[in-house]
mmCIF file of N, CA and C in Angstrom:
data_model
loop_
_atom_site.group_PDB
_atom_site.id
_atom_site.type_symbol
_atom_site.label_atom_id
_atom_site.label_comp_id
_atom_site.label_asym_id
_atom_site.label_seq_id
_atom_site.Cartn_x
_atom_site.Cartn_y
_atom_site.Cartn_z
ATOM 1 N N UNK A 1 106.115 -3.133 141.395
ATOM 2 C CA UNK A 1 107.104 -3.859 140.823
ATOM 3 C C UNK A 1 107.433 -3.744 139.055
ATOM 4 N N UNK A 2 108.329 -3.572 138.607
ATOM 5 C CA UNK A 2 109.088 -3.187 136.942
ATOM 6 C C UNK A 2 109.757 -4.433 137.140
ATOM 7 N N UNK A 3 109.709 -4.692 135.421
ATOM 8 C CA UNK A 3 111.013 -5.504 135.386
ATOM 9 C C UNK A 3 112.310 -4.390 134.966
ATOM 10 N N UNK A 4 113.561 -4.998 134.610
ATOM 11 C CA UNK A 4 115.094 -4.153 134.429
ATOM 12 C C UNK A 4 115.516 -5.135 133.611
ATOM 13 N N UNK A 5 116.536 -4.841 132.694
ATOM 14 C CA UNK A 5 117.318 -5.099 132.062
ATOM 15 C C UNK A 5 118.589 -5.256 132.560
ATOM 16 N N UNK A 6 119.213 -6.185 132.688
ATOM 17 C CA UNK A 6 120.490 -6.246 133.550
ATOM 18 C C UNK A 6 121.908 -6.623 132.640
ATOM 19 N N UNK A 7 122.903 -6.605 133.405
ATOM 20 C CA UNK A 7 124.077 -6.768 133.020
ATOM 21 C C UNK A 7 124.516 -7.741 131.435
ATOM 22 N N UNK A 8 123.666 -9.007 132.090
ATOM 23 C CA UNK A 8 124.153 -10.022 130.827
ATOM 24 C C UNK A 8 123.497 -9.311 129.519
ATOM 25 N N UNK A 9 122.857 -8.465 129.143
ATOM 26 C CA UNK A 9 122.083 -8.245 127.940
ATOM 27 C C UNK A 9 123.308 -7.567 127.185
ATOM 28 N N UNK A 10 124.406 -6.989 127.877
ATOM 29 C CA UNK A 10 125.691 -6.160 127.316
ATOM 30 C C UNK A 10 126.367 -6.778 126.712
ATOM 31 N N UNK A 11 126.607 -6.723 125.291
ATOM 32 C CA UNK A 11 127.289 -7.360 124.293
ATOM 33 C C UNK A 11 126.541 -8.394 123.821
ATOM 34 N N UNK A 12 125.570 -8.596 123.765
ATOM 35 C CA UNK A 12 124.849 -9.752 123.508
ATOM 36 C C UNK A 12 123.053 -9.179 122.535
ATOM 37 N N UNK A 13 122.757 -8.250 123.649
ATOM 38 C CA UNK A 13 121.303 -7.689 122.675
ATOM 39 C C UNK A 13 120.562 -8.550 121.797
ATOM 40 N N UNK A 14 120.019 -9.388 122.335
ATOM 41 C CA UNK A 14 119.377 -10.326 122.145
ATOM 42 C C UNK A 14 117.600 -9.358 121.973
ATOM 43 N N UNK A 15 117.102 -9.364 121.131
ATOM 44 C CA UNK A 15 115.886 -8.671 121.170
ATOM 45 C C UNK A 15 114.637 -9.396 120.893
ATOM 46 N N UNK A 16 114.199 -10.545 121.436
ATOM 47 C CA UNK A 16 113.099 -11.624 121.659
ATOM 48 C C UNK A 16 112.127 -10.594 122.272
ATOM 49 N N UNK A 17 112.538 -10.183 123.592
ATOM 50 C CA UNK A 17 111.711 -9.291 124.312
ATOM 51 C C UNK A 17 110.855 -8.241 123.805
ATOM 52 N N UNK A 18 111.289 -7.488 122.667
ATOM 53 C CA UNK A 18 110.802 -6.242 122.554
ATOM 54 C C UNK A 18 109.621 -6.488 121.828
ATOM 55 N N UNK A 19 109.200 -7.491 120.801
ATOM 56 C CA UNK A 19 108.132 -8.216 120.018
ATOM 57 C C UNK A 19 107.032 -8.381 121.068
ATOM 58 N N UNK A 20 107.416 -8.922 122.363
ATOM 59 C CA UNK A 20 106.174 -9.035 123.031
ATOM 60 C C UNK A 20 105.526 -8.064 123.848
ATOM 61 N N UNK A 21 106.458 -7.062 124.272
ATOM 62 C CA UNK A 21 106.108 -6.272 125.120
ATOM 63 C C UNK A 21 104.999 -5.003 124.708
ATOM 64 N N UNK A 22 103.561 -5.480 125.203
ATOM 65 C CA UNK A 22 102.630 -4.659 124.999
ATOM 66 C C UNK A 22 102.513 -2.920 124.981
ATOM 67 N N UNK A 23 103.476 -2.640 125.643
ATOM 68 C CA UNK A 23 103.420 -1.279 125.758
ATOM 69 C C UNK A 23 104.918 -0.468 125.281
ATOM 70 N N UNK A 24 105.588 -1.459 124.580
ATOM 71 C CA UNK A 24 106.523 -0.844 123.867
ATOM 72 C C UNK A 24 107.703 0.319 124.488
ATOM 73 N N UNK A 25 108.108 -0.424 125.911
ATOM 74 C CA UNK A 25 108.759 0.101 126.849
ATOM 75 C C UNK A 25 110.345 -0.183 126.712
ATOM 76 N N UNK A 26 110.591 -0.795 125.772
ATOM 77 C CA UNK A 26 112.141 -0.969 125.572
ATOM 78 C C UNK A 26 112.856 -0.229 124.707
ATOM 79 N N UNK A 27 113.967 0.151 124.990
ATOM 80 C CA UNK A 27 114.905 1.197 124.538
ATOM 81 C C UNK A 27 116.248 0.647 124.117
ATOM 82 N N UNK A 28 116.774 1.258 123.259
ATOM 83 C CA UNK A 28 118.047 0.444 122.281
ATOM 84 C C UNK A 28 119.411 1.302 122.348
ATOM 85 N N UNK A 29 120.295 0.711 123.225
ATOM 86 C CA UNK A 29 121.612 1.330 123.365
ATOM 87 C C UNK A 29 122.633 0.766 121.929
ATOM 88 N N UNK A 30 123.597 1.284 121.988
ATOM 89 C CA UNK A 30 124.486 0.437 120.904
ATOM 90 C C UNK A 30 124.838 -0.927 121.346
ATOM 91 N N UNK A 31 124.804 -1.086 122.307
ATOM 92 C CA UNK A 31 125.259 -2.806 122.664
ATOM 93 C C UNK A 31 124.207 -3.065 123.831
ATOM 94 N N UNK A 32 123.303 -2.726 124.262
ATOM 95 C CA UNK A 32 122.452 -3.216 125.262
ATOM 96 C C UNK A 32 121.012 -2.846 125.104
ATOM 97 N N UNK A 33 119.888 -3.212 125.935
ATOM 98 C CA UNK A 33 118.679 -2.674 125.727
ATOM 99 C C UNK A 33 118.109 -2.341 127.265
ATOM 100 N N UNK A 34 117.550 -1.490 127.424
ATOM 101 C CA UNK A 34 116.625 -1.289 128.690
ATOM 102 C C UNK A 34 114.894 -0.946 128.697
ATOM 103 N N UNK A 35 114.957 -1.187 129.760
ATOM 104 C CA UNK A 35 113.318 -0.861 129.929
ATOM 105 C C UNK A 35 113.093 0.250 130.714
ATOM 106 N N UNK A 36 112.063 0.801 130.226
ATOM 107 C CA UNK A 36 111.772 2.526 130.976
ATOM 108 C C UNK A 36 110.622 1.446 132.389
ATOM 109 N N UNK A 37 111.628 1.879 133.515
ATOM 110 C CA UNK A 37 110.558 1.399 134.646
ATOM 111 C C UNK A 37 109.367 2.089 135.146
ATOM 112 N N UNK A 38 109.194 3.213 134.437
ATOM 113 C CA UNK A 38 107.795 3.772 134.779
ATOM 114 C C UNK A 38 106.828 3.578 133.515
ATOM 115 N N UNK A 39 107.181 2.978 132.207
ATOM 116 C CA UNK A 39 106.543 2.615 131.155
ATOM 117 C C UNK A 39 106.200 1.119 131.527
ATOM 118 N N UNK A 40 106.739 0.431 132.099
ATOM 119 C CA UNK A 40 106.616 -1.103 132.241
ATOM 120 C C UNK A 40 105.336 -1.368 133.002
ATOM 121 N N UNK A 41 104.380 -2.159 132.499
ATOM 122 C CA UNK A 41 103.075 -2.322 133.209
ATOM 123 C C UNK A 41 103.123 -3.951 133.959
ATOM 124 N N UNK A 42 104.491 -4.588 134.571
ATOM 125 C CA UNK A 42 104.599 -5.364 135.006
ATOM 126 C C UNK A 42 104.005 -6.664 134.710
ATOM 127 N N UNK A 43 103.794 -7.230 133.217
ATOM 128 C CA UNK A 43 103.117 -8.318 132.705
ATOM 129 C C UNK A 43 104.202 -9.310 132.854
ATOM 130 N N UNK A 44 105.380 -9.091 132.965
ATOM 131 C CA UNK A 44 106.230 -10.161 132.602
ATOM 132 C C UNK A 44 106.211 -10.949 131.423
ATOM 133 N N UNK A 45 105.871 -10.843 130.399
ATOM 134 C CA UNK A 45 105.925 -11.507 129.168
ATOM 135 C C UNK A 45 107.178 -11.110 128.938
ATOM 136 N N UNK A 46 108.147 -10.355 128.632
ATOM 137 C CA UNK A 46 109.525 -10.181 128.372
ATOM 138 C C UNK A 46 110.349 -11.083 128.902
ATOM 139 N N UNK A 47 110.261 -11.378 129.944
ATOM 140 C CA UNK A 47 111.221 -12.158 131.140
ATOM 141 C C UNK A 47 111.518 -13.594 130.396
ATOM 142 N N UNK A 48 110.454 -14.200 130.078
ATOM 143 C CA UNK A 48 110.927 -15.803 129.705
ATOM 144 C C UNK A 48 111.258 -15.742 128.115
ATOM 145 N N UNK A 49 111.116 -14.509 127.505
ATOM 146 C CA UNK A 49 111.479 -14.373 125.859
ATOM 147 C C UNK A 49 113.120 -14.179 125.789
ATOM 148 N N UNK A 50 113.836 -13.711 127.053
ATOM 149 C CA UNK A 50 114.993 -13.426 126.957
ATOM 150 C C UNK A 50 116.105 -14.637 127.180
ATOM 151 N N UNK A 51 116.998 -15.022 125.775
ATOM 152 C CA UNK A 51 117.913 -16.258 126.070
ATOM 153 C C UNK A 51 118.603 -16.095 127.141
ATOM 154 N N UNK A 52 119.225 -15.211 127.394
ATOM 155 C CA UNK A 52 120.128 -14.713 128.256
ATOM 156 C C UNK A 52 120.042 -14.492 129.672
ATOM 157 N N UNK A 53 118.579 -14.756 129.919
ATOM 158 C CA UNK A 53 118.331 -14.619 131.305
ATOM 159 C C UNK A 53 118.421 -13.023 131.703
ATOM 160 N N UNK A 54 118.239 -11.911 131.285
ATOM 161 C CA UNK A 54 118.773 -10.890 131.496
ATOM 162 C C UNK A 54 117.719 -9.685 131.787
ATOM 163 N N UNK A 55 116.896 -10.160 131.913
ATOM 164 C CA UNK A 55 115.668 -9.589 132.386
ATOM 165 C C UNK A 55 114.868 -9.920 133.760
ATOM 166 N N UNK A 56 114.898 -9.062 134.544
ATOM 167 C CA UNK A 56 114.675 -9.569 136.167
ATOM 168 C C UNK A 56 113.202 -8.526 136.850
ATOM 169 N N UNK A 57 112.815 -8.843 137.810
ATOM 170 C CA UNK A 57 111.871 -8.229 138.400
ATOM 171 C C UNK A 57 112.755 -7.124 139.263
ATOM 172 N N UNK A 58 112.301 -6.174 139.605
ATOM 173 C CA UNK A 58 113.048 -5.004 140.563
ATOM 174 C C UNK A 58 112.753 -5.700 141.759
ATOM 175 N N UNK A 59 112.023 -6.814 141.882
ATOM 176 C CA UNK A 59 111.796 -7.302 143.810
ATOM 177 C C UNK A 59 113.186 -8.117 143.956
ATOM 178 N N UNK A 60 113.897 -8.627 143.497
ATOM 179 C CA UNK A 60 114.979 -9.204 143.565
ATOM 180 C C UNK A 60 116.202 -8.451 144.530
ATOM 181 N N UNK A 61 117.001 -9.007 145.383
ATOM 182 C CA UNK A 61 117.769 -8.213 145.732
ATOM 183 C C UNK A 61 118.717 -7.683 144.856
ATOM 184 N N UNK A 62 119.361 -6.541 145.194
ATOM 185 C CA UNK A 62 120.139 -5.573 144.617
ATOM 186 C C UNK A 62 119.907 -5.252 143.064
ATOM 187 N N UNK A 63 118.548 -4.730 142.950
ATOM 188 C CA UNK A 63 117.858 -4.436 141.745
ATOM 189 C C UNK A 63 117.938 -3.176 141.367
ATOM 190 N N UNK A 64 118.316 -2.177 142.690
ATOM 191 C CA UNK A 64 117.975 -0.734 142.858
ATOM 192 C C UNK A 64 118.794 -0.046 141.755
ATOM 193 N N UNK A 65 120.048 -0.368 141.555
ATOM 194 C CA UNK A 65 121.078 -0.055 140.399
ATOM 195 C C UNK A 65 120.579 -0.224 139.324
ATOM 196 N N UNK A 66 120.144 -1.336 139.036
ATOM 197 C CA UNK A 66 119.421 -1.744 137.621
ATOM 198 C C UNK A 66 118.323 -0.847 137.647
ATOM 199 N N UNK A 67 117.484 -0.425 137.973
ATOM 200 C CA UNK A 67 116.322 0.363 137.959
ATOM 201 C C UNK A 67 116.648 1.249 137.619
ATOM 202 N N UNK A 68 117.912 2.310 138.355
ATOM 203 C CA UNK A 68 118.152 3.823 138.171
ATOM 204 C C UNK A 68 118.927 3.538 136.657
ATOM 205 N N UNK A 69 119.694 2.493 136.499
ATOM 206 C CA UNK A 69 120.263 2.227 134.989
ATOM 207 C C UNK A 69 119.370 2.269 134.118
ATOM 208 N N UNK A 70 118.492 1.451 134.431
ATOM 209 C CA UNK A 70 117.264 1.534 132.902
ATOM 210 C C UNK A 70 116.745 2.882 132.909
ATOM 211 N N UNK A 71 116.131 3.564 133.757
ATOM 212 C CA UNK A 71 115.721 4.778 133.564
ATOM 213 C C UNK A 71 116.587 5.650 133.033
ATOM 214 N N UNK A 72 117.929 5.826 133.413
ATOM 215 C CA UNK A 72 118.702 6.722 133.000
ATOM 216 C C UNK A 72 118.311 6.543 131.439
ATOM 217 N N UNK A 73 119.021 5.346 130.938
ATOM 218 C CA UNK A 73 119.200 4.834 129.393
ATOM 219 C C UNK A 73 117.833 5.113 128.735
ATOM 220 N N UNK A 74 116.907 5.021 129.179
ATOM 221 C CA UNK A 74 115.633 4.807 128.515
ATOM 222 C C UNK A 74 114.861 6.302 128.094
ATOM 223 N N UNK A 75 115.563 7.168 129.043
ATOM 224 C CA UNK A 75 115.292 8.417 128.636
ATOM 225 C C UNK A 75 116.434 9.307 127.607
ATOM 226 N N UNK A 76 117.383 8.508 127.076
ATOM 227 C CA UNK A 76 118.178 8.955 126.304
ATOM 228 C C UNK A 76 118.408 8.201 125.052
ATOM 229 N N UNK A 77 117.551 6.974 124.902
ATOM 230 C CA UNK A 77 118.179 6.109 123.696
ATOM 231 C C UNK A 77 116.601 5.917 123.131
ATOM 232 N N UNK A 78 116.600 5.249 121.838
ATOM 233 C CA UNK A 78 115.605 5.589 121.104
ATOM 234 C C UNK A 78 114.267 4.294 121.463
ATOM 235 N N UNK A 79 113.042 4.405 121.240
ATOM 236 C CA UNK A 79 112.418 2.874 121.443
ATOM 237 C C UNK A 79 112.668 2.135 120.467
ATOM 238 N N UNK A 80 112.918 0.466 120.970
ATOM 239 C CA UNK A 80 112.895 -0.565 119.811
ATOM 240 C C UNK A 80 111.772 -1.324 120.095
ATOM 241 N N UNK A 81 111.061 -1.628 118.908
ATOM 242 C CA UNK A 81 109.653 -2.676 118.869
ATOM 243 C C UNK A 81 109.763 -3.634 117.766
ATOM 244 N N UNK A 82 111.093 -3.719 117.267
ATOM 245 C CA UNK A 82 111.287 -4.973 116.101
ATOM 246 C C UNK A 82 112.438 -5.572 116.594
ATOM 247 N N UNK A 83 112.311 -7.060 116.474
ATOM 248 C CA UNK A 83 113.415 -8.012 116.608
ATOM 249 C C UNK A 83 114.648 -8.033 115.641
ATOM 250 N N UNK A 84 115.458 -7.819 116.162
ATOM 251 C CA UNK A 84 116.836 -7.663 115.289
ATOM 252 C C UNK A 84 117.719 -8.997 115.623
ATOM 253 N N UNK A 85 118.669 -8.801 115.022
ATOM 254 C CA UNK A 85 119.695 -10.033 115.035
ATOM 255 C C UNK A 85 120.494 -9.609 116.356
ATOM 256 N N UNK A 86 120.750 -10.937 117.352
ATOM 257 C CA UNK A 86 121.838 -10.313 118.729
ATOM 258 C C UNK A 86 123.135 -9.994 118.032
ATOM 259 N N UNK A 87 124.046 -9.229 118.533
ATOM 260 C CA UNK A 87 125.469 -8.889 118.331
ATOM 261 C C UNK A 87 126.331 -9.883 117.814
ATOM 262 N N UNK A 88 127.280 -9.758 117.115
ATOM 263 C CA UNK A 88 128.212 -10.560 116.566
ATOM 264 C C UNK A 88 128.814 -11.059 118.031
ATOM 265 N N UNK A 89 129.299 -12.219 118.308
ATOM 266 C CA UNK A 89 129.992 -13.016 119.233
ATOM 267 C C UNK A 89 129.200 -12.959 120.268
ATOM 268 N N UNK A 90 127.789 -13.146 120.646
ATOM 269 C CA UNK A 90 127.110 -12.857 121.651
ATOM 270 C C UNK A 90 127.051 -14.431 122.099
ATOM 271 N N UNK A 91 127.385 -15.121 121.393
ATOM 272 C CA UNK A 91 127.306 -16.663 122.324
ATOM 273 C C UNK A 91 128.662 -16.777 123.054
ATOM 274 N N UNK A 92 129.723 -16.222 122.870
ATOM 275 C CA UNK A 92 130.892 -16.116 123.640
ATOM 276 C C UNK A 92 130.767 -15.517 125.046
ATOM 277 N N UNK A 93 129.854 -14.195 124.731
ATOM 278 C CA UNK A 93 129.734 -13.345 125.995
ATOM 279 C C UNK A 93 128.656 -13.670 126.591
ATOM 280 N N UNK A 94 127.716 -14.719 126.350
ATOM 281 C CA UNK A 94 126.675 -14.763 127.169
ATOM 282 C C UNK A 94 127.126 -15.467 128.758
ATOM 283 N N UNK A 95 126.371 -14.889 129.429
ATOM 284 C CA UNK A 95 127.063 -15.379 131.346
ATOM 285 C C UNK A 95 128.346 -14.887 131.446
ATOM 286 N N UNK A 96 129.063 -14.235 130.677
ATOM 287 C CA UNK A 96 130.435 -13.441 131.185
ATOM 288 C C UNK A 96 130.431 -12.322 132.279
ATOM 289 N N UNK A 97 131.187 -12.516 133.124
ATOM 290 C CA UNK A 97 130.976 -11.421 133.924
ATOM 291 C C UNK A 97 131.828 -9.925 133.735
ATOM 292 N N UNK A 98 131.738 -9.355 134.481
ATOM 293 C CA UNK A 98 132.002 -7.800 134.081
ATOM 294 C C UNK A 98 131.950 -6.857 132.982
ATOM 295 N N UNK A 99 130.936 -7.253 132.378
ATOM 296 C CA UNK A 99 130.375 -6.698 131.032
ATOM 297 C C UNK A 99 130.382 -5.443 130.835
ATOM 298 N N UNK A 100 129.937 -4.830 132.238
ATOM 299 C CA UNK A 100 129.725 -3.343 132.178
ATOM 300 C C UNK A 100 130.978 -2.781 132.113
ATOM 301 N N UNK A 101 131.884 -2.993 132.499
ATOM 302 C CA UNK A 101 133.124 -2.787 132.448
ATOM 303 C C UNK A 101 133.917 -2.647 131.520
ATOM 304 N N UNK A 102 133.696 -3.933 130.901
ATOM 305 C CA UNK A 102 134.576 -4.406 129.353
ATOM 306 C C UNK A 102 133.522 -3.625 128.208
ATOM 307 N N UNK A 103 132.369 -3.764 128.351
ATOM 308 C CA UNK A 103 131.746 -3.664 126.888
ATOM 309 C C UNK A 103 130.712 -2.537 126.814
ATOM 310 N N UNK A 104 130.040 -1.934 128.208
ATOM 311 C CA UNK A 104 129.044 -0.994 128.096
ATOM 312 C C UNK A 104 129.268 0.412 127.230
ATOM 313 N N UNK A 105 128.505 0.917 126.457
ATOM 314 C CA UNK A 105 128.646 1.843 125.483
ATOM 315 C C UNK A 105 127.239 2.742 125.841
ATOM 316 N N UNK A 106 127.483 4.337 126.412
ATOM 317 C CA UNK A 106 126.700 4.887 126.233
ATOM 318 C C UNK A 106 125.509 5.507 124.925
ATOM 319 N N UNK A 107 126.359 5.253 123.824
ATOM 320 C CA UNK A 107 125.865 5.643 122.682
ATOM 321 C C UNK A 107 124.058 4.953 122.273
ATOM 322 N N UNK A 108 123.709 5.735 121.923
ATOM 323 C CA UNK A 108 122.304 4.984 121.317
ATOM 324 C C UNK A 108 122.338 4.235 120.177
ATOM 325 N N UNK A 109 121.259 3.154 120.077
ATOM 326 C CA UNK A 109 121.192 2.294 119.154
ATOM 327 C C UNK A 109 120.522 3.105 118.004
ATOM 328 N N UNK A 110 119.992 2.234 117.086
ATOM 329 C CA UNK A 110 118.935 2.770 116.091
ATOM 330 C C UNK A 110 117.645 2.958 116.390
ATOM 331 N N UNK A 111 117.012 1.881 117.299
ATOM 332 C CA UNK A 111 115.798 2.031 117.543
ATOM 333 C C UNK A 111 114.954 0.917 116.284
ATOM 334 N N UNK A 112 113.849 1.515 116.577
ATOM 335 C CA UNK A 112 113.084 0.848 115.489
ATOM 336 C C UNK A 112 112.080 -0.311 115.805
#
């Protein structure tokens, strides 16, 4: 099992999760985070830290696409270990549907 970041992180990008990760397996894109599934040790400490409920175990239904999404971008983006402010407008976008099509950017974040 591993944990993955799902669509609700897009355009919100809370980073409460990155500070508690004992193996630094979070990676930062311009407007979302991902978890490298091969680096995650399945400890689960990140899941309750996410205010957007965007971190899920890969054992839930239909998570295969998110495992691959997380793997792909974790190999392209910089690691992030420091908490940052969420994105402007995150309150309005938290829980919004269709965020992948509306907002997702493949650009890397700053990391750090």
